[in-house]
Coordinates of C-alpha atoms in Angstrom, one line a residue:
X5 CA 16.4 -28.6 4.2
X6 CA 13.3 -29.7 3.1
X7 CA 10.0 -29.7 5.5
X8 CA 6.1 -31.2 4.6
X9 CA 3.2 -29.2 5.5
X10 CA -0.7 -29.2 4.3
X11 CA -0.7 -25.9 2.9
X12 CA 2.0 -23.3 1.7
X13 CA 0.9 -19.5 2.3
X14 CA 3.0 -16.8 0.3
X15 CA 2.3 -13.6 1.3
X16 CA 2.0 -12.4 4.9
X17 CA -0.2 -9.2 4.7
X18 CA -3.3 -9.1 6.3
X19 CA -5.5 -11.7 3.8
X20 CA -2.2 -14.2 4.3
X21 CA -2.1 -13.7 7.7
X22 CA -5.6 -14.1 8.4
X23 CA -5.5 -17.2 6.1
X24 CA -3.1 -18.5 8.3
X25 CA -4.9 -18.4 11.5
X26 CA -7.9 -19.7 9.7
X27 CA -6.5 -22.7 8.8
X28 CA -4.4 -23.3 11.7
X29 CA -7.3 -22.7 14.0
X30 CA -9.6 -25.9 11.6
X31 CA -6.2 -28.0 12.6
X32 CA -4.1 -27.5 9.6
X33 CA -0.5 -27.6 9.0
X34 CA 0.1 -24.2 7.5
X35 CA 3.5 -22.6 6.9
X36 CA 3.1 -18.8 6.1
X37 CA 6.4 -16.7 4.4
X38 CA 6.4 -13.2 3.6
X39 CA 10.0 -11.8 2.2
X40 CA 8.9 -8.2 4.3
X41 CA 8.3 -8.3 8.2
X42 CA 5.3 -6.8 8.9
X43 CA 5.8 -3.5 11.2
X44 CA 3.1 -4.0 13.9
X45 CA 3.8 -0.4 16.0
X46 CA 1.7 2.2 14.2
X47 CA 4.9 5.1 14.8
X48 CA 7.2 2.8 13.1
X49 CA 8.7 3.3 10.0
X50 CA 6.8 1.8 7.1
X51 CA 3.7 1.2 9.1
X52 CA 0.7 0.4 6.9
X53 CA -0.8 3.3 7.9
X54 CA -4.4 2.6 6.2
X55 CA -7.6 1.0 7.8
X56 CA -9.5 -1.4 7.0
X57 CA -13.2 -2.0 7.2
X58 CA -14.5 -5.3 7.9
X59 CA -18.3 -5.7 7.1
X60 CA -20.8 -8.1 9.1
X61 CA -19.4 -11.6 7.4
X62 CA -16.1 -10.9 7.9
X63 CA -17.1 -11.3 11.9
X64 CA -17.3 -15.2 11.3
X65 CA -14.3 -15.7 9.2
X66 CA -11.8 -13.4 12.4
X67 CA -14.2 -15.5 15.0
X68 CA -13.3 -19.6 13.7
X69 CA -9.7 -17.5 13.3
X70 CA -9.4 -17.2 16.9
X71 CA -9.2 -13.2 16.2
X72 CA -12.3 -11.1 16.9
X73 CA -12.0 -11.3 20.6
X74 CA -8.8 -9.8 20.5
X75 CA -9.4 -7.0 17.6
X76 CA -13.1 -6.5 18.9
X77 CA -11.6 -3.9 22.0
X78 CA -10.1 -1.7 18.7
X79 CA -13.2 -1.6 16.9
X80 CA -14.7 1.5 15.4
X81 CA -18.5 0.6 14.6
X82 CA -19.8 1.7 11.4
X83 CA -23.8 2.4 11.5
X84 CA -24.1 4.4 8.5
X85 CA -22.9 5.0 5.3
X86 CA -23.2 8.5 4.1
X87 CA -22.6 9.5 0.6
X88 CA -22.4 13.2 -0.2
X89 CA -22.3 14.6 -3.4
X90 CA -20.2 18.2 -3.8
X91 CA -19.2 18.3 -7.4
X92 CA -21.0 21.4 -7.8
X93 CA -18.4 24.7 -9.0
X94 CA -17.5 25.0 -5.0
X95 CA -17.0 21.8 -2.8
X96 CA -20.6 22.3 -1.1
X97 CA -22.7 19.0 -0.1
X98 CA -25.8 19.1 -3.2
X99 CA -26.9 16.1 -2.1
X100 CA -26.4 14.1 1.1
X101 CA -27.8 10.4 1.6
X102 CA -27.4 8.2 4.5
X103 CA -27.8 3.9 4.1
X104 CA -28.5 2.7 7.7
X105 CA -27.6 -0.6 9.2
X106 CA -30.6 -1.0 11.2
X107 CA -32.7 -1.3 8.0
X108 CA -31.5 -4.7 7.2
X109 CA -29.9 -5.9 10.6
X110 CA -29.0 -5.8 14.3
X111 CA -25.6 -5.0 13.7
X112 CA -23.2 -2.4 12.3
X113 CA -22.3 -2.4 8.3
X114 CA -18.9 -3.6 10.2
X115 CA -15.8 -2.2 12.3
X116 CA -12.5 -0.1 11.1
X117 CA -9.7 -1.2 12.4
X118 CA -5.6 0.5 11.8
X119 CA -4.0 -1.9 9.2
X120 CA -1.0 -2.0 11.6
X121 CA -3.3 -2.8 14.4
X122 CA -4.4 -5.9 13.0
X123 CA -0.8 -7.1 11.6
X124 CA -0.1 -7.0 15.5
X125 CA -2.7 -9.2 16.9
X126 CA -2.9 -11.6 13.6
X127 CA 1.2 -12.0 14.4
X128 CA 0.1 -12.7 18.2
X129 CA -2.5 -15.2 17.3
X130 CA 0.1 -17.1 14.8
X131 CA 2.6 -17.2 17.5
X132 CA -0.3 -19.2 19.8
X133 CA -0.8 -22.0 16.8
X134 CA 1.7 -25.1 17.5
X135 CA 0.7 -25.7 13.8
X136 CA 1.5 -22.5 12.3
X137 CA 5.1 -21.6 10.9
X138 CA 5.1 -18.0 10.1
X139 CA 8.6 -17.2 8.3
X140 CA 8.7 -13.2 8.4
X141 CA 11.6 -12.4 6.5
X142 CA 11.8 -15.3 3.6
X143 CA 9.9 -15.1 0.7
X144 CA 8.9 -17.6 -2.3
X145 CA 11.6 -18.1 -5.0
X146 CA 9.9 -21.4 -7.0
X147 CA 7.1 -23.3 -7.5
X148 CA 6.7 -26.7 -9.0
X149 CA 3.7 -28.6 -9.1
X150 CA 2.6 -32.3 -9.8
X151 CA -0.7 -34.0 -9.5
X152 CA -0.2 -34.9 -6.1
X153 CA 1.4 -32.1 -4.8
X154 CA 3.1 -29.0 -4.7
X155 CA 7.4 -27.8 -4.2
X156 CA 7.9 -24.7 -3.2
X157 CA 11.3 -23.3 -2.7
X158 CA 12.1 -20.6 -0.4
X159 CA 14.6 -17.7 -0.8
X160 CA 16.2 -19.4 2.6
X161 CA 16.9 -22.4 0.1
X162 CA 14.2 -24.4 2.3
X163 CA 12.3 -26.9 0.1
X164 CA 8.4 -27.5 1.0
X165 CA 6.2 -30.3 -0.1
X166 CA 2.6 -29.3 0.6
X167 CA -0.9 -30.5 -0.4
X168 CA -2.2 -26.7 -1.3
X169 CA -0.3 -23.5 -2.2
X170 CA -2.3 -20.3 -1.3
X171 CA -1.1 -17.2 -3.0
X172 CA -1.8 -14.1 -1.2
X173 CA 1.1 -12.0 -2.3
X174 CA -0.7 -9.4 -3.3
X175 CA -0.9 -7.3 -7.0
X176 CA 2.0 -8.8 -8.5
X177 CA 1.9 -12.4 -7.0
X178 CA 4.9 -14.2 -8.1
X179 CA 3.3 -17.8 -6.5
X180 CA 0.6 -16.6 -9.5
X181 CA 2.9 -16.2 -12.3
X182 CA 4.6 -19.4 -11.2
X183 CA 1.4 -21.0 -11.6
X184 CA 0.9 -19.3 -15.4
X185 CA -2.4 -17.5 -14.5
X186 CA -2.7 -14.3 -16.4
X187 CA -4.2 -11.0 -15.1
X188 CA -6.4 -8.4 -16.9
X189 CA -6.0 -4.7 -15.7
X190 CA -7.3 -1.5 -16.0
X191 CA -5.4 2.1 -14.5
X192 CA -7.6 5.4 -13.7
X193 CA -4.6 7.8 -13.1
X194 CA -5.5 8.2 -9.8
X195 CA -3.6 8.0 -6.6
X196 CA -5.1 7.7 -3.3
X197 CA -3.6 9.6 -0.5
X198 CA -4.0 7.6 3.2
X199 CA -3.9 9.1 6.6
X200 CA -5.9 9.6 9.9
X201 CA -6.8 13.2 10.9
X202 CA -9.0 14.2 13.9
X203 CA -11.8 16.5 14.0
X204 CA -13.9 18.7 16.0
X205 CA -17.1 17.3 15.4
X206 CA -17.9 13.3 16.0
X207 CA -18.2 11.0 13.4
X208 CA -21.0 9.4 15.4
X209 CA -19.6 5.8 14.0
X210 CA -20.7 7.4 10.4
X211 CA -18.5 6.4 6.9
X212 CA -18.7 9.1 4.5
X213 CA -17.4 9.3 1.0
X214 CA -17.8 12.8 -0.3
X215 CA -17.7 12.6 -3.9
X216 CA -16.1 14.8 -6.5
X217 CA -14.2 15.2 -9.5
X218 CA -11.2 12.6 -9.4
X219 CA -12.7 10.4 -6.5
X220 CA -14.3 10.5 -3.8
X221 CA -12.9 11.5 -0.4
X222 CA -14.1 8.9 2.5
X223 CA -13.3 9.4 6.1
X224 CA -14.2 6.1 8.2
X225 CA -14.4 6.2 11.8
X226 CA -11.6 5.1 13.9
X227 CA -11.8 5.2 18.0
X228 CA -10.9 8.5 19.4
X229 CA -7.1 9.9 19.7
X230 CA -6.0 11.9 22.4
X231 CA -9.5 12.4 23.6
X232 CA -10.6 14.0 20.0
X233 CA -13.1 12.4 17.4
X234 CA -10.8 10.5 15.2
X235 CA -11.2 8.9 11.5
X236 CA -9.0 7.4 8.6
X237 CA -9.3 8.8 5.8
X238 CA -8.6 7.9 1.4
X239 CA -8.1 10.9 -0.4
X240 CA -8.7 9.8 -4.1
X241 CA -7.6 12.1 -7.3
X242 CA -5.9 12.1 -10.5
X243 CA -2.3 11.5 -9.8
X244 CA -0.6 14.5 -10.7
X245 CA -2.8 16.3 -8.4
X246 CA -2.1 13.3 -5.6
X247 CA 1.5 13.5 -6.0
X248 CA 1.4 17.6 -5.2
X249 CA -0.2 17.1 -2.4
X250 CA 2.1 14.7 -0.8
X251 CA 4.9 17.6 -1.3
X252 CA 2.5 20.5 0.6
X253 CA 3.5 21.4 4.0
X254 CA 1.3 19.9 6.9
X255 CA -0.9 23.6 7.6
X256 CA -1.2 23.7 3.3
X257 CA -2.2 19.8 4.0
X258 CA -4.8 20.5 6.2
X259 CA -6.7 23.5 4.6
X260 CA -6.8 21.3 1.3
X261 CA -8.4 18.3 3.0
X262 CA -10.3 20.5 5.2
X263 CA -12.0 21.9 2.1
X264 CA -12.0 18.7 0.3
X265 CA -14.2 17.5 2.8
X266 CA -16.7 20.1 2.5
X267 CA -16.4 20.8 5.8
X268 CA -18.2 18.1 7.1
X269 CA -16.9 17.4 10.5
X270 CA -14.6 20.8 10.7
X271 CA -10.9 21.3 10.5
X272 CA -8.8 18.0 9.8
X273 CA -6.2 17.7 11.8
X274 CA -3.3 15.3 10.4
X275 CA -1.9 13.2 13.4
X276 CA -0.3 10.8 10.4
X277 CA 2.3 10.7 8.0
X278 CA 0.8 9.9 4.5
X279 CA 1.6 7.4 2.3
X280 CA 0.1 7.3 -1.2
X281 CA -0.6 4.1 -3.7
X282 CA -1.9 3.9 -7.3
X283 CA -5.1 3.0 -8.0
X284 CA -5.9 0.3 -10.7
X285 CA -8.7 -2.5 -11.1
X286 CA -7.1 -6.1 -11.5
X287 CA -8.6 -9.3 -11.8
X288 CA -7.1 -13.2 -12.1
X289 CA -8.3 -14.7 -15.3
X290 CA -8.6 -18.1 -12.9
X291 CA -8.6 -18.8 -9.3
X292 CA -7.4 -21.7 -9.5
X293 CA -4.2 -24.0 -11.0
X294 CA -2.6 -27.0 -9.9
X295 CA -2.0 -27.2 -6.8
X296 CA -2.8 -23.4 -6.2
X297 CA -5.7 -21.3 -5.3
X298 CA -5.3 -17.5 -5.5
X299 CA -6.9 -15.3 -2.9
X300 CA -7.0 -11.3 -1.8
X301 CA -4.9 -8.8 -4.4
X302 CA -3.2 -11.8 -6.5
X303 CA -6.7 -12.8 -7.2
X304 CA -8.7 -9.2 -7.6
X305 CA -8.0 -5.7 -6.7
X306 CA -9.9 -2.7 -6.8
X307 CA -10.7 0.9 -6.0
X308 CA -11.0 1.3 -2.3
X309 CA -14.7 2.1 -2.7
X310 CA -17.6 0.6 -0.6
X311 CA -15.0 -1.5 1.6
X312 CA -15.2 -4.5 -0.7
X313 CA -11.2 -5.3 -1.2
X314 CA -10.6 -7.0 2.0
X315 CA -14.4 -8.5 2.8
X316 CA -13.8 -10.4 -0.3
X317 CA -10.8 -11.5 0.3
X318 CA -12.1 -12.8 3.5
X319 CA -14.8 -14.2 1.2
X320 CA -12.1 -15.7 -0.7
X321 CA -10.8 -17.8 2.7
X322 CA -14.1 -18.7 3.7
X323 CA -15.1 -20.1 0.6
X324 CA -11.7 -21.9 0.5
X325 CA -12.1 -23.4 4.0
X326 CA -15.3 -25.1 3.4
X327 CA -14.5 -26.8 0.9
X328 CA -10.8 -27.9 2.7
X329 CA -12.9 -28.7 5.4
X330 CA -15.7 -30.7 3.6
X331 CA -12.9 -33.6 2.1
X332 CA -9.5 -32.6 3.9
X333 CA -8.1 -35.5 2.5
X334 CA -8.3 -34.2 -0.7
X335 CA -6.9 -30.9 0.1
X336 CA -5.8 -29.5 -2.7
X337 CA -6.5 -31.8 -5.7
X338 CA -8.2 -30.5 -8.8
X339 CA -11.9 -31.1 -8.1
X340 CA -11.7 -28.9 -4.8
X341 CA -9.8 -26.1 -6.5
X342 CA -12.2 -26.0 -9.4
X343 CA -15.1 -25.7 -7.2
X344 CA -13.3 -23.1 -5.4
X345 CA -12.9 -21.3 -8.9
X346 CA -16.5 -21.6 -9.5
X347 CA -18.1 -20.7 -6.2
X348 CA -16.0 -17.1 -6.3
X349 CA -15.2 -16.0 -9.7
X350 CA -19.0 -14.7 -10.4
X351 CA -19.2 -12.6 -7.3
X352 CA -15.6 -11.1 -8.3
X353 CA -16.2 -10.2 -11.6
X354 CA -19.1 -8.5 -10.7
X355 CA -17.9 -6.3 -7.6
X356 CA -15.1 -6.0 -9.5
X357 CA -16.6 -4.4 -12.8
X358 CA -19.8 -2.5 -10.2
X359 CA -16.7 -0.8 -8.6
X360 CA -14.9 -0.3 -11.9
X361 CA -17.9 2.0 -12.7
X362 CA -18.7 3.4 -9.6
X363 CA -15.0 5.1 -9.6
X364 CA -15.4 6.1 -13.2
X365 CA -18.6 8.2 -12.4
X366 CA -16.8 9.8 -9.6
X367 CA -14.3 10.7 -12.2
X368 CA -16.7 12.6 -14.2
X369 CA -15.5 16.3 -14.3
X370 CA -18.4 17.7 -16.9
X371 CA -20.8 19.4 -15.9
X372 CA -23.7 17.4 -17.1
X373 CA -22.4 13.6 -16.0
X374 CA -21.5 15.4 -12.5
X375 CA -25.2 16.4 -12.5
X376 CA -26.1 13.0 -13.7
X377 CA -24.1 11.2 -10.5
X378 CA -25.8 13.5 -8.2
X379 CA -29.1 12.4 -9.7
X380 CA -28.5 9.1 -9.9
X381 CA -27.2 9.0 -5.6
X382 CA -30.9 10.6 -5.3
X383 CA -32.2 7.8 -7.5
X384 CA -30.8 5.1 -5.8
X385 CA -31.7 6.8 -2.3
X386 CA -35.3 7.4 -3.0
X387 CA -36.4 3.1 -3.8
X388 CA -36.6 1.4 -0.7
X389 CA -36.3 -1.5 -2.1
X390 CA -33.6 -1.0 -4.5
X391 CA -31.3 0.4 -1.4
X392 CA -32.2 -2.5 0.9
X393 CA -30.7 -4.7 -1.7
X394 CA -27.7 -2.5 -2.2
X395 CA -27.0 -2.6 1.2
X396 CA -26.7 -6.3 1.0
X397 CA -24.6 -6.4 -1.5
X398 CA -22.4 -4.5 0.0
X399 CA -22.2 -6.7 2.5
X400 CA -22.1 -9.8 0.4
X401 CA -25.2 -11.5 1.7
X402 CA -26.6 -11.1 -1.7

């Protein structure tokens, strides 16, 4: 069989899907395959049980996606970003610093939301798009590529013609290696260790990332469970230590945390499995090839520090649909590709290497660079001016 469309999507994880509805929703033909169906019931097995925080910008991108209205109902605001230092000999808050939304705008830093929440109502919303085929279940098996246009064969044996080929299938993008784009990596040994707890005292719509040797520990707010204060949380180490953990029994679980936390909002509560993943900075050498534009983890990946993975990758679309938008009858050719290279691959490298360092100075386990992070959180903290514009960064307004 072989089909036409405007634009090929491989990968169906929350950047593909999201891609999806985007285009759809500006009136494109988009067909969307993922080889894994994505598990939209948070007590199912294999449910992406991480969250995911999406800052201010990433408001417009779910809006013109026909999405926010039905995600905004799940929302967990987040107000404030606290940052607490405890690498001290005892895991004690030394210093505590707060960044505030309201100092640079009217809104929240952004809403969390359960990774398996937003597979189910991006999955809903393709369903409603007459001009969306999403294939759960089939996967990409080839890609060829001419001036004009783009073949993709599918494991189903379906052949596709399309103008554009988006590759969001994540770390080890096979749609990227088709295209020949090589990818420059760097691994911390660390794992990160996922789950939700709840706790006695509320998170008053605070993210905090408590920061010691071998990563930081960030709980972010998600709405209340079973009437208790509730938050996800990314428990960052070296992987040995990450691995052990994942064997301890849930009460062994639950004191470690509890300390690991320093306390801050009482005894954790797992109400979770886990699930743990490696940790490792990647970035695409290009955005771009013929035919194909990389986005999300097949383009950059990164510590889960300061919520910048998926905002970019939302960055990545937006940018992407402009310029699709600004000449759609040259979707796809060379000159639109290249500017998409060029309008992204700055920002990336940059988040990408301010991250890189940021998780290597959380690392530190002497005791002089510990006391040098502490100082330098204070630092930071204490110019007005200097957080402002960190805050927008983070946000990507800057």
């Amino acid at each position: 069989m072989q089909l036409t469309c405007d634009i090929v999507i491989s990968g169906g994880g929350i950047a593909g899907l999201t891609a999806a509805a985007a285009f759809g929703s500006a009136g494109f033909h988009v067909i969307c395959v993922d080889p894994t169906p994505p598990v939209t019931d948070g007590t199912a097995q294999g449910a992406d049980l991480r969250s995911t925080a999406m800052l201010q910008p990433a408001r417009t991108v779910l809006e013109h996606a026909g999405l926010w209205d039905t995600l905004a109902p799940h929302a967990a605001a987040l107000q404030v970003m606290r940052i607490i230092d405890a690498g001290g000999e005892m895991p004690e808050p030394r210093v505590t610093r707060e960044f505030n939304a309201g100092e640079i705008s009217d809104l929240p830093f952004g809403w969390n939301f359960p990774n398996w929440l937003l597979r189910r109502e991006m999955v809903a919303r393709l369903e409603a798009l007459e001009n969306v085929d999403f294939r759960a279940g089939v996967g990409t098996k080839s890609l060829f590529t001419r001036e004009g246009s783009a073949k993709v064969t599918l494991s189903d044996g379906t052949r596709v013609i399309a103008k554009l080929v988006i590759a969001a299938d994540g770390r080890s993008s096979p749609m990227r290696d088709a295209a020949g784009i090589g990818v420059k990596t760097r691994r911390y040994g660390q794992k990160a260790i996922v789950f939700a707890v709840t706790h006695p005292v509320p998170h008053e719509n605070v993210s905090t990332e408590v920061h010691r040797t071998g990563g930081p520990f960030t709980l972010v707010p998600l709405p209340d469970r079973d009437g208790q204060p509730c938050s996800a949380v990314v428990w960052m180490d070296d992987g040995p230590a990450a691995t052990a953990r994942m064997q301890m029994d849930v009460d062994s679980f639950e004191a470690a945390a509890s300390e690991r936390s320093a306390e801050h909002f009482g005894p954790l509560t797992l109400v979770t499995k886990r699930q743990i993943w490696p940790i490792i900075t990647q970035h695409a050498e290009r955005l771009n090839a013929e035919r194909v534009a990389l986005i999300a983890e097949a383009a950059h990946v990164m510590p889960p520090i300061g919520a910048q993975g998926l905002n970019m990758s939302l960055n990545d679309i937006a940018t992407l649909l402009d310029l699709a938008q600004a000449r759609p009858e040259d979707l796809g050719d060379a000159q639109m590709l290249e500017a998409y290279h060029k309008a992204r691959y700055k920002d990336i490298l940059m988040r990408v290497r301010g991250i890189d360092l940021l998780n290597r100075a959380s690392q530190a386990s002497a005791p002089l660079a510990r006391d040098a992070r502490a100082a330098g959180l204070n630092a930071l903290y204490g110019a007005a001016p200097v957080r402002k514009m960190l805050m927008q960064m983070g946000l990507g307004v800057r």
